[in-house]
């Protein structure tokens, strides 16, 4: 019987059976798939030189976070969510990216972002130095030579920009311009006195002065201002050297903005000098809470308008930094809202550029420990409870699934984090039970130290509670901050040489494709 089935399939294929002659040809799923096939067959490889390269990174936006954002966006627009297509998901080229570092099965954002910008893998916690350098080794780091994609682009006459919702001195944006043996060296007060390494804010100012960085928008204002200067929101700077880097970077011809009103007033068609936007003392606000500062899409649009005036083109890195932070908090409601804001920035970048001369790369630097429960019926609120599948319909029944403990559960949860169902048991003075234990080094504490006992059970939760903006998804392992994951992330691309992104690739290959695309034909 198996042989007969195989023969029938081969006969249909080899004999050239037409799809429209099959009995399922009128099924809408079949029709849609045929349309997709036709689009795939019509694709042609673009081997033009990339005048422009736009790298869009949603920090921590692994396959799971991307999936959650897809469902959320589709449900926000009135659908069930599963069949929704985000802008980047329509790009013709796709690859899986390995994110491990030279010393970490699980990476952090510093070396992963550096792979995009220097083409090498390195240790966790360092930015754009080789893996011959240990974390914090200032002397060795000073001698380490790594050239950045931004510097290559600037040398070729292109403009360079950075846009991020994180601090501009944070790991991912800093990788566009900086080199450091410790990602925490964000201003001079955070660099050890005997280190002698320049802090990241000062490095960005130096790259602006050198003509490498032409535009930078994001958070992190405190690291650019001296401690005796207050910003537009009354927050003091944190620099100890007295330098006002915001003023140094913009000088007489540049533009320095701190608020939405000042941002809106930027004349992107005529500004001459560097454009610097510092919209928060630390990170910019989550999209769900945003007020008085531009969205990621608005910053992306302004950046492209400014940088596109250069006839030789540009390199622009755009980061949705707070997707990562919401995941760390175990707060999926904010994760997906920042994920949707990222998708809007992708759509903006795509709309404002031409596929013929602009390579657009969309990816993440790493994943998170976000996972999904089953068996949820279609339309279950991605941030809420997992509803029963309707055996006679399409949408869920409206009744929550329950676990063996008799309680409902959410669609999504985290492997670890602040939402852990295991709670530290604080000993009551009147309690007879001993709620601490003596541990040995192999279970997490120094020998002889006491460590609290964690135990608990899952609390009951209503659909309204689970969907609340501040709700923390239930997690297993108790940790103050949810962790990254080492799993592969997806990459989506379109434009010149985007077809080179194919298969499962090492993360540092991304640099090499972007660099090749910018210089194709030389």
Short mmCIF file of C-alpha atoms in Angstrom, two decimals:
data_model
loop_
_atom_site.label_atom_id
_atom_site.label_comp_id
_atom_site.label_asym_id
_atom_site.label_seq_id
_atom_site.Cartn_x
_atom_site.Cartn_y
_atom_site.Cartn_z
CA UNK A 1 0.00 0.00 0.00
CA UNK A 2 2.84 2.38 0.84
CA UNK A 3 4.48 1.59 -2.49
CA UNK A 4 1.26 2.34 -4.33
CA UNK A 5 0.85 5.68 -2.57
CA UNK A 6 4.44 6.65 -3.38
CA UNK A 7 3.91 5.68 -6.99
CA UNK A 8 0.75 7.76 -7.20
CA UNK A 9 2.50 10.85 -5.84
CA UNK A 10 5.42 10.40 -8.25
CA UNK A 11 3.05 9.92 -11.12
CA UNK A 12 1.24 13.15 -10.32
CA UNK A 13 4.56 15.00 -10.17
CA UNK A 14 6.41 13.40 -13.06
CA UNK A 15 3.36 13.27 -15.25
CA UNK A 16 2.82 16.99 -14.84
CA UNK A 17 -0.61 16.77 -13.17
CA UNK A 18 -2.02 20.26 -13.01
CA UNK A 19 -2.93 21.59 -9.57
CA UNK A 20 -6.26 22.85 -10.80
CA UNK A 21 -7.23 19.29 -11.77
CA UNK A 22 -6.93 17.97 -8.21
CA UNK A 23 -10.16 17.49 -6.24
CA UNK A 24 -9.02 19.88 -3.48
CA UNK A 25 -8.27 22.68 -5.95
CA UNK A 26 -11.20 24.83 -4.83
CA UNK A 27 -10.17 24.73 -1.17
CA UNK A 28 -9.05 28.22 -0.13
CA UNK A 29 -5.92 26.92 1.60
CA UNK A 30 -4.96 25.18 -1.65
CA UNK A 31 -5.61 28.32 -3.70
CA UNK A 32 -3.54 30.48 -1.34
CA UNK A 33 -0.65 28.01 -1.43
CA UNK A 34 -0.67 28.02 -5.22
CA UNK A 35 -0.43 31.82 -5.15
CA UNK A 36 2.56 31.55 -2.83
CA UNK A 37 4.18 28.99 -5.16
CA UNK A 38 3.78 31.32 -8.12
CA UNK A 39 5.43 34.14 -6.18
CA UNK A 40 8.33 31.86 -5.22
CA UNK A 41 8.82 30.73 -8.82
CA UNK A 42 8.96 34.33 -10.02
CA UNK A 43 11.75 35.37 -7.62
CA UNK A 44 15.00 36.58 -9.14
CA UNK A 45 18.33 37.06 -7.40
CA UNK A 46 19.32 40.70 -6.89
CA UNK A 47 23.06 41.07 -7.46
CA UNK A 48 23.21 44.86 -7.50
CA UNK A 49 25.61 46.68 -5.24
CA UNK A 50 23.82 47.71 -2.04
CA UNK A 51 23.90 51.48 -1.87
CA UNK A 52 22.17 51.27 1.50
CA UNK A 53 22.18 48.64 4.24
CA UNK A 54 19.58 48.69 7.02
CA UNK A 55 20.04 46.23 9.87
CA UNK A 56 16.97 45.94 12.11
CA UNK A 57 17.51 44.08 15.37
CA UNK A 58 14.83 43.38 17.96
CA UNK A 59 16.90 42.53 21.01
CA UNK A 60 15.88 39.15 22.39
CA UNK A 61 13.26 38.68 19.69
CA UNK A 62 13.71 34.97 19.15
CA UNK A 63 11.33 32.77 17.21
CA UNK A 64 9.03 32.52 20.24
CA UNK A 65 8.81 36.29 20.82
CA UNK A 66 8.29 36.85 17.09
CA UNK A 67 5.48 34.28 17.10
CA UNK A 68 3.82 35.94 20.09
CA UNK A 69 3.99 39.34 18.39
CA UNK A 70 2.50 37.89 15.21
CA UNK A 71 -0.48 36.47 17.10
CA UNK A 72 -0.90 39.68 19.13
CA UNK A 73 -0.79 41.92 16.05
CA UNK A 74 -3.31 39.79 14.19
CA UNK A 75 -5.65 39.74 17.17
CA UNK A 76 -5.31 43.51 17.59
CA UNK A 77 -6.59 43.85 14.04
CA UNK A 78 -9.60 41.65 14.70
CA UNK A 79 -8.31 38.30 13.47
CA UNK A 80 -7.43 35.03 15.18
CA UNK A 81 -3.73 35.92 14.89
CA UNK A 82 -2.16 32.76 13.48
CA UNK A 83 -2.48 33.71 9.83
CA UNK A 84 -1.30 37.29 10.29
CA UNK A 85 1.82 38.24 8.33
CA UNK A 86 4.26 40.72 9.82
CA UNK A 87 6.16 42.94 7.35
CA UNK A 88 9.44 41.04 7.61
CA UNK A 89 7.69 37.68 7.33
CA UNK A 90 6.88 38.58 3.72
CA UNK A 91 10.58 39.03 2.88
CA UNK A 92 11.77 36.45 0.33
CA UNK A 93 14.93 35.27 2.09
CA UNK A 94 15.24 33.49 5.41
CA UNK A 95 17.96 31.84 7.49
CA UNK A 96 18.41 30.45 10.98
CA UNK A 97 21.24 32.02 12.96
CA UNK A 98 23.40 30.34 15.62
CA UNK A 99 23.91 32.76 18.52
CA UNK A 100 26.43 31.06 20.81
CA UNK A 101 29.61 32.95 21.74
CA UNK A 102 33.15 31.67 22.14
CA UNK A 103 32.61 31.06 25.85
CA UNK A 104 28.83 30.98 26.15
CA UNK A 105 26.30 28.39 25.04
CA UNK A 106 23.87 31.14 26.05
CA UNK A 107 24.97 34.55 24.72
CA UNK A 108 24.55 38.09 25.93
CA UNK A 109 23.91 41.09 23.70
CA UNK A 110 27.44 42.51 23.65
CA UNK A 111 29.28 39.90 21.55
CA UNK A 112 26.18 38.98 19.53
CA UNK A 113 25.69 42.59 18.42
CA UNK A 114 29.41 42.79 17.75
CA UNK A 115 29.16 39.87 15.30
CA UNK A 116 26.97 42.07 13.08
CA UNK A 117 29.50 44.88 13.14
CA UNK A 118 32.92 43.20 13.15
CA UNK A 119 32.36 39.77 11.64
CA UNK A 120 33.84 37.78 14.52
CA UNK A 121 32.59 35.85 17.53
CA UNK A 122 33.95 36.71 20.97
CA UNK A 123 33.35 36.22 24.69
CA UNK A 124 30.24 37.28 26.57
CA UNK A 125 30.32 40.86 27.97
CA UNK A 126 32.82 42.32 25.47
CA UNK A 127 32.13 44.45 22.40
CA UNK A 128 34.20 44.30 19.20
CA UNK A 129 37.33 42.73 20.66
CA UNK A 130 38.64 39.29 19.71
CA UNK A 131 38.27 36.19 21.84
CA UNK A 132 41.96 36.45 22.68
CA UNK A 133 40.89 39.13 25.18
CA UNK A 134 39.44 38.30 28.59
CA UNK A 135 36.60 40.33 30.04
CA UNK A 136 37.96 43.40 31.82
CA UNK A 137 41.53 43.06 30.47
CA UNK A 138 42.02 46.75 29.69
CA UNK A 139 45.68 46.54 28.68
CA UNK A 140 45.16 43.73 26.20
CA UNK A 141 41.98 45.30 24.88
CA UNK A 142 43.78 48.51 24.04
CA UNK A 143 46.05 46.59 21.66
CA UNK A 144 43.27 44.62 19.98
CA UNK A 145 42.52 45.79 16.44
CA UNK A 146 39.04 45.31 15.00
CA UNK A 147 37.59 47.41 12.18
CA UNK A 148 33.85 48.02 12.26
CA UNK A 149 31.28 47.96 9.47
CA UNK A 150 30.40 51.57 10.30
CA UNK A 151 34.03 52.57 9.68
CA UNK A 152 34.12 50.64 6.40
CA UNK A 153 30.91 52.36 5.30
CA UNK A 154 32.19 55.81 6.31
CA UNK A 155 35.47 55.20 4.47
CA UNK A 156 33.41 54.44 1.37
CA UNK A 157 31.69 57.82 1.71
CA UNK A 158 28.46 56.53 3.20
CA UNK A 159 26.57 58.04 6.13
CA UNK A 160 26.03 56.00 9.28
CA UNK A 161 23.15 56.09 11.74
CA UNK A 162 22.00 54.38 14.94
CA UNK A 163 18.45 54.23 16.27
CA UNK A 164 17.53 52.39 19.47
CA UNK A 165 14.92 52.38 22.22
CA UNK A 166 17.69 51.36 24.62
CA UNK A 167 20.52 53.53 25.90
CA UNK A 168 22.83 54.39 23.02
CA UNK A 169 25.66 53.16 25.24
CA UNK A 170 23.92 49.81 25.75
CA UNK A 171 25.42 46.71 24.17
CA UNK A 172 23.62 46.54 20.82
CA UNK A 173 23.83 50.19 19.70
CA UNK A 174 27.33 50.53 21.16
CA UNK A 175 28.51 47.73 18.87
CA UNK A 176 28.00 50.04 15.87
CA UNK A 177 30.74 52.43 17.04
CA UNK A 178 32.56 51.08 20.11
CA UNK A 179 35.15 48.62 21.37
CA UNK A 180 35.32 47.62 25.00
CA UNK A 181 36.49 44.80 27.25
CA UNK A 182 33.45 45.35 29.46
CA UNK A 183 30.00 46.32 28.18
CA UNK A 184 29.27 48.14 31.47
CA UNK A 185 31.83 50.90 30.74
CA UNK A 186 29.05 53.25 29.61
CA UNK A 187 30.56 56.46 31.05
CA UNK A 188 33.80 57.45 32.73
CA UNK A 189 32.53 56.81 36.27
CA UNK A 190 32.00 53.15 35.38
CA UNK A 191 35.54 52.55 34.12
CA UNK A 192 38.10 51.47 36.76
CA UNK A 193 40.67 54.17 37.48
CA UNK A 194 43.60 52.01 36.44
CA UNK A 195 41.92 50.77 33.27
CA UNK A 196 42.77 53.54 30.86
CA UNK A 197 40.03 52.52 28.43
CA UNK A 198 37.71 55.15 27.00
CA UNK A 199 34.07 54.81 28.05
CA UNK A 200 31.42 54.06 25.43
CA UNK A 201 29.71 57.47 25.49
CA UNK A 202 33.06 59.16 24.85
CA UNK A 203 33.78 56.65 22.09
CA UNK A 204 30.52 57.55 20.38
CA UNK A 205 31.40 61.24 20.61
CA UNK A 206 34.80 60.50 19.10
CA UNK A 207 33.20 58.58 16.21
CA UNK A 208 30.84 61.50 15.58
CA UNK A 209 33.82 63.88 15.57
CA UNK A 210 35.68 61.56 13.18
CA UNK A 211 32.77 61.64 10.75
CA UNK A 212 31.86 57.97 11.20
CA UNK A 213 28.54 58.45 13.01
CA UNK A 214 26.19 61.01 11.46
CA UNK A 215 22.99 60.31 13.38
CA UNK A 216 22.16 58.66 16.69
CA UNK A 217 18.77 58.52 18.41
CA UNK A 218 17.80 56.66 21.56
CA UNK A 219 18.13 56.77 25.32
CA UNK A 220 21.09 57.04 27.69
CA UNK A 221 21.28 60.81 28.13
CA UNK A 222 22.87 60.53 31.58
CA UNK A 223 26.06 59.04 30.18
CA UNK A 224 26.60 61.99 27.84
CA UNK A 225 26.07 64.77 30.40
CA UNK A 226 28.20 65.87 33.37
CA UNK A 227 26.83 65.43 36.87
CA UNK A 228 26.23 69.19 37.31
CA UNK A 229 23.96 69.44 34.24
CA UNK A 230 20.27 68.54 34.24
CA UNK A 231 18.38 67.43 31.18
CA UNK A 232 14.95 68.41 29.83
CA UNK A 233 13.26 66.20 32.44
CA UNK A 234 15.28 67.51 35.38
CA UNK A 235 17.55 64.43 35.58
CA UNK A 236 21.25 64.95 36.27
CA UNK A 237 24.02 63.58 34.12
CA UNK A 238 26.40 60.97 35.48
CA UNK A 239 29.73 61.87 33.90
CA UNK A 240 32.54 62.71 36.30
CA UNK A 241 34.91 64.34 33.81
CA UNK A 242 32.77 67.46 33.31
CA UNK A 243 32.33 66.86 29.56
CA UNK A 244 28.98 67.65 27.95
CA UNK A 245 29.19 65.18 25.09
CA UNK A 246 25.76 66.10 23.70
CA UNK A 247 27.00 69.62 22.99
CA UNK A 248 30.41 68.40 21.80
CA UNK A 249 28.83 66.06 19.24
CA UNK A 250 26.48 68.58 17.68
CA UNK A 251 28.60 71.77 17.81
CA UNK A 252 27.34 74.74 15.84
CA UNK A 253 25.83 72.95 12.85
CA UNK A 254 24.32 69.80 14.39
CA UNK A 255 21.03 69.21 16.16
CA UNK A 256 20.53 67.89 19.70
CA UNK A 257 16.96 67.03 20.74
CA UNK A 258 15.47 65.57 23.93
CA UNK A 259 11.68 65.65 23.53
CA UNK A 260 8.96 64.76 21.03
CA UNK A 261 8.39 68.45 20.32
CA UNK A 262 12.07 69.03 19.56
CA UNK A 263 12.17 65.85 17.47
CA UNK A 264 9.18 66.98 15.41
CA UNK A 265 10.96 70.26 14.69
CA UNK A 266 14.02 68.64 13.07
CA UNK A 267 14.36 69.81 9.46
CA UNK A 268 15.53 66.49 8.04
CA UNK A 269 15.83 68.00 4.56
CA UNK A 270 18.43 70.60 5.44
CA UNK A 271 20.20 69.81 8.72
CA UNK A 272 23.93 70.03 8.10
CA UNK A 273 25.76 68.57 11.09
CA UNK A 274 25.26 65.47 13.23
CA UNK A 275 21.76 64.70 14.50
CA UNK A 276 21.68 63.49 18.09
CA UNK A 277 18.46 62.55 19.88
CA UNK A 278 18.67 61.55 23.55
CA UNK A 279 15.11 61.04 24.75
CA UNK A 280 15.57 59.50 28.19
CA UNK A 281 18.14 59.53 30.97
CA UNK A 282 18.28 55.74 30.72
CA UNK A 283 16.31 53.50 28.33
CA UNK A 284 13.40 54.92 26.37
CA UNK A 285 9.93 54.01 27.58
CA UNK A 286 8.14 50.82 26.67
CA UNK A 287 5.78 51.32 23.76
CA UNK A 288 2.83 50.61 26.09
CA UNK A 289 3.88 53.50 28.32
CA UNK A 290 5.34 55.86 25.73
CA UNK A 291 4.65 59.58 26.22
CA UNK A 292 6.59 62.65 25.13
CA UNK A 293 9.07 60.79 22.94
CA UNK A 294 9.06 59.45 19.37
CA UNK A 295 8.22 55.88 18.43
CA UNK A 296 10.76 53.55 16.87
CA UNK A 297 9.08 53.96 13.48
CA UNK A 298 9.19 57.75 13.76
CA UNK A 299 12.91 57.68 14.59
CA UNK A 300 13.54 55.23 11.74
CA UNK A 301 11.75 57.53 9.28
CA UNK A 302 13.69 60.59 10.41
CA UNK A 303 16.96 58.69 10.21
CA UNK A 304 16.30 57.48 6.67
CA UNK A 305 15.28 60.98 5.57
CA UNK A 306 18.52 62.45 6.91
CA UNK A 307 20.86 59.68 5.75
CA UNK A 308 19.28 59.33 2.28
CA UNK A 309 20.55 62.77 1.36
CA UNK A 310 23.98 61.19 0.92
CA UNK A 311 24.27 60.14 -2.73
CA UNK A 312 26.74 57.42 -1.75
CA UNK A 313 24.20 55.78 0.55
CA UNK A 314 24.18 54.79 4.21
CA UNK A 315 24.41 52.07 6.86
CA UNK A 316 21.69 52.25 9.50
CA UNK A 317 21.20 50.00 12.51
CA UNK A 318 17.75 50.12 14.16
CA UNK A 319 17.21 48.34 17.48
CA UNK A 320 14.01 47.56 19.37
CA UNK A 321 15.90 47.23 22.63
CA UNK A 322 13.00 46.92 25.02
CA UNK A 323 11.65 43.67 23.62
CA UNK A 324 14.54 42.15 25.53
CA UNK A 325 13.80 44.05 28.75
CA UNK A 326 10.13 43.06 28.80
CA UNK A 327 11.13 39.43 28.33
CA UNK A 328 13.60 39.73 31.20
CA UNK A 329 10.74 41.03 33.33
CA UNK A 330 8.56 38.07 32.34
CA UNK A 331 6.00 40.55 31.03
CA UNK A 332 4.71 39.29 27.68
CA UNK A 333 2.12 42.08 27.34
CA UNK A 334 4.87 44.67 26.96
CA UNK A 335 7.08 42.34 24.93
CA UNK A 336 4.52 42.02 22.14
CA UNK A 337 3.69 45.72 22.10
CA UNK A 338 7.35 46.61 21.60
CA UNK A 339 7.53 43.79 19.07
CA UNK A 340 4.67 45.35 17.12
CA UNK A 341 6.39 48.76 17.26
CA UNK A 342 9.46 47.02 15.78
CA UNK A 343 7.34 45.62 12.95
CA UNK A 344 6.05 49.13 12.23
CA UNK A 345 9.65 50.36 11.98
CA UNK A 346 10.41 47.54 9.52
CA UNK A 347 7.42 48.52 7.39
CA UNK A 348 8.56 52.14 7.47
CA UNK A 349 12.10 51.27 6.39
CA UNK A 350 10.80 49.06 3.60
CA UNK A 351 8.36 51.69 2.34
CA UNK A 352 10.97 54.46 2.30
CA UNK A 353 13.64 52.53 0.37
CA UNK A 354 14.04 50.72 -2.94
CA UNK A 355 14.65 46.96 -3.06
CA UNK A 356 16.91 47.53 -6.06
CA UNK A 357 19.62 49.26 -4.04
CA UNK A 358 18.82 48.67 -0.35
CA UNK A 359 19.62 45.52 1.58
CA UNK A 360 17.31 45.15 4.59
CA UNK A 361 18.21 42.56 7.22
CA UNK A 362 15.85 41.78 10.11
CA UNK A 363 17.02 39.56 12.96
CA UNK A 364 17.56 39.19 16.71
CA UNK A 365 20.76 38.94 18.69
CA UNK A 366 19.51 36.08 20.89
CA UNK A 367 16.42 34.29 22.16
CA UNK A 368 14.70 34.05 25.57
CA UNK A 369 13.23 31.24 27.67
CA UNK A 370 9.69 31.95 26.46
CA UNK A 371 7.55 28.87 25.72
CA UNK A 372 3.95 28.07 24.79
CA UNK A 373 1.43 25.71 26.33
CA UNK A 374 -1.17 23.56 24.62
CA UNK A 375 -3.68 22.67 23.46
CA UNK A 376 -5.10 26.14 22.83
CA UNK A 377 -7.98 26.82 20.49
CA UNK A 378 -7.51 29.43 17.77
CA UNK A 379 -8.10 32.98 18.94
CA UNK A 380 -6.88 32.35 22.49
CA UNK A 381 -5.49 35.68 23.70
CA UNK A 382 -1.73 35.28 23.27
CA UNK A 383 -1.15 37.18 26.54
CA UNK A 384 -4.06 35.46 28.29
CA UNK A 385 -5.51 32.06 29.08
CA UNK A 386 -5.32 28.96 26.89
CA UNK A 387 -8.87 28.18 25.76
CA UNK A 388 -10.27 24.82 24.69
CA UNK A 389 -10.26 23.80 21.03
CA UNK A 390 -13.75 23.70 19.50
CA UNK A 391 -14.06 20.32 17.72
CA UNK A 392 -16.94 21.59 15.58
CA UNK A 393 -15.72 25.13 14.83
CA UNK A 394 -12.69 27.31 14.21
CA UNK A 395 -12.45 29.68 17.16
CA UNK A 396 -11.96 28.44 20.74
CA UNK A 397 -14.93 27.50 22.92
CA UNK A 398 -14.45 30.29 25.47
CA UNK A 399 -13.72 27.78 28.23
CA UNK A 400 -10.19 27.73 29.67
CA UNK A 401 -8.18 24.52 29.62
CA UNK A 402 -7.20 23.33 33.07
CA UNK A 403 -4.09 21.51 34.24
CA UNK A 404 -3.88 18.53 36.59
CA UNK A 405 -4.13 20.91 39.54
CA UNK A 406 -7.56 21.97 38.34
CA UNK A 407 -6.43 25.51 37.48
CA UNK A 408 -6.38 27.32 34.13
CA UNK A 409 -3.08 28.22 32.51
CA UNK A 410 -1.84 30.92 30.16
CA UNK A 411 -0.93 30.42 26.50
CA UNK A 412 2.65 31.48 27.22
CA UNK A 413 5.07 31.10 30.10
CA UNK A 414 8.76 31.39 30.88
CA UNK A 415 11.25 28.76 31.96
CA UNK A 416 12.47 31.08 34.70
CA UNK A 417 12.01 34.58 36.06
CA UNK A 418 10.18 36.83 38.48
CA UNK A 419 6.86 35.13 37.79
CA UNK A 420 8.05 31.84 39.25
CA UNK A 421 5.38 29.78 41.03
CA UNK A 422 8.09 28.74 43.52
CA UNK A 423 8.13 31.31 46.32
CA UNK A 424 10.79 31.84 48.96
CA UNK A 425 9.37 30.59 52.25
CA UNK A 426 9.98 33.20 54.96
CA UNK A 427 10.08 31.60 58.40
CA UNK A 428 7.33 32.80 60.72
CA UNK A 429 8.50 33.22 64.31
CA UNK A 430 5.52 31.17 65.45
CA UNK A 431 6.05 28.45 62.91
CA UNK A 432 7.51 25.17 64.04
CA UNK A 433 8.81 24.12 60.64
CA UNK A 434 12.38 25.00 59.69
CA UNK A 435 12.16 26.75 56.31
CA UNK A 436 15.89 26.91 55.62
CA UNK A 437 18.37 24.25 54.76
CA UNK A 438 22.12 23.80 55.01
CA UNK A 439 23.52 23.38 51.54
CA UNK A 440 26.74 22.37 49.89
CA UNK A 441 28.44 24.04 46.91
CA UNK A 442 26.89 21.75 44.33
CA UNK A 443 23.39 23.06 45.05
CA UNK A 444 24.10 26.75 44.80
CA UNK A 445 25.47 28.06 48.10
CA UNK A 446 28.83 28.04 49.83
CA UNK A 447 29.37 25.10 52.14
CA UNK A 448 27.73 25.61 55.50
CA UNK A 449 25.59 28.55 54.38
CA UNK A 450 21.85 28.39 54.76
CA UNK A 451 19.65 28.89 51.76
CA UNK A 452 15.90 29.59 51.76
CA UNK A 453 13.52 26.86 50.74
CA UNK A 454 11.37 27.55 47.68
CA UNK A 455 8.01 25.91 47.30
CA UNK A 456 4.53 26.77 46.18
CA UNK A 457 1.65 26.06 43.87
CA UNK A 458 0.14 27.87 40.92
CA UNK A 459 -2.34 30.59 41.81
CA UNK A 460 -5.70 30.75 40.10
CA UNK A 461 -5.89 33.48 37.47
CA UNK A 462 -8.82 35.02 35.59
CA UNK A 463 -8.75 35.98 31.90
CA UNK A 464 -8.75 39.66 32.91
CA UNK A 465 -5.79 39.21 35.27
CA UNK A 466 -3.77 37.24 32.71
CA UNK A 467 -4.30 39.87 30.00
CA UNK A 468 -3.41 42.83 32.23
CA UNK A 469 -0.51 44.95 30.97
CA UNK A 470 1.44 44.36 34.20
CA UNK A 471 0.83 40.62 34.45
CA UNK A 472 3.96 38.48 34.76
CA UNK A 473 3.69 35.15 32.98
CA UNK A 474 4.03 32.14 35.25
CA UNK A 475 7.54 30.70 35.31
CA UNK A 476 9.22 27.70 36.84
CA UNK A 477 12.71 28.47 38.16
CA UNK A 478 12.80 31.47 40.55
CA UNK A 479 15.09 34.23 39.30
CA UNK A 480 14.93 38.01 39.69
CA UNK A 481 15.34 38.43 35.93
CA UNK A 482 14.41 35.93 33.22
CA UNK A 483 17.39 34.73 31.19
CA UNK A 484 18.42 34.57 27.57
CA UNK A 485 18.31 31.29 25.66
CA UNK A 486 20.92 29.82 23.34
CA UNK A 487 18.49 28.69 20.64
CA UNK A 488 18.75 29.81 17.03
CA UNK A 489 17.03 33.01 15.90
CA UNK A 490 15.50 33.80 12.53
CA UNK A 491 16.82 36.25 9.95
CA UNK A 492 14.69 37.79 7.20
CA UNK A 493 16.19 39.72 4.28
CA UNK A 494 15.42 41.43 1.00
CA UNK A 495 17.37 43.51 -1.50
CA UNK A 496 20.85 43.12 -3.04
CA UNK A 497 22.49 39.79 -2.19
CA UNK A 498 19.79 38.89 0.31
CA UNK A 499 19.67 35.42 -1.26
CA UNK A 500 23.00 34.68 0.43
CA UNK A 501 21.09 34.42 3.70
CA UNK A 502 20.08 30.80 3.35
CA UNK A 503 20.21 27.75 5.60
CA UNK A 504 21.62 27.71 9.13
CA UNK A 505 24.44 30.23 9.53
CA UNK A 506 26.89 31.38 12.16
CA UNK A 507 25.87 34.79 13.44
CA UNK A 508 29.08 36.52 12.34
CA UNK A 509 28.30 35.66 8.70
CA UNK A 510 25.73 38.49 8.76
CA UNK A 511 28.55 41.06 8.76
CA UNK A 512 30.21 39.40 5.80
CA UNK A 513 27.08 39.39 3.64
CA UNK A 514 26.34 43.05 4.43
CA UNK A 515 29.94 44.06 3.76
CA UNK A 516 30.01 42.10 0.50
CA UNK A 517 26.72 43.61 -0.64
CA UNK A 518 28.04 47.14 -0.03
CA UNK A 519 31.19 46.42 -2.03
CA UNK A 520 29.94 44.03 -4.71
CA UNK A 521 31.77 44.55 -7.97
CA UNK A 522 34.88 46.12 -6.45
#
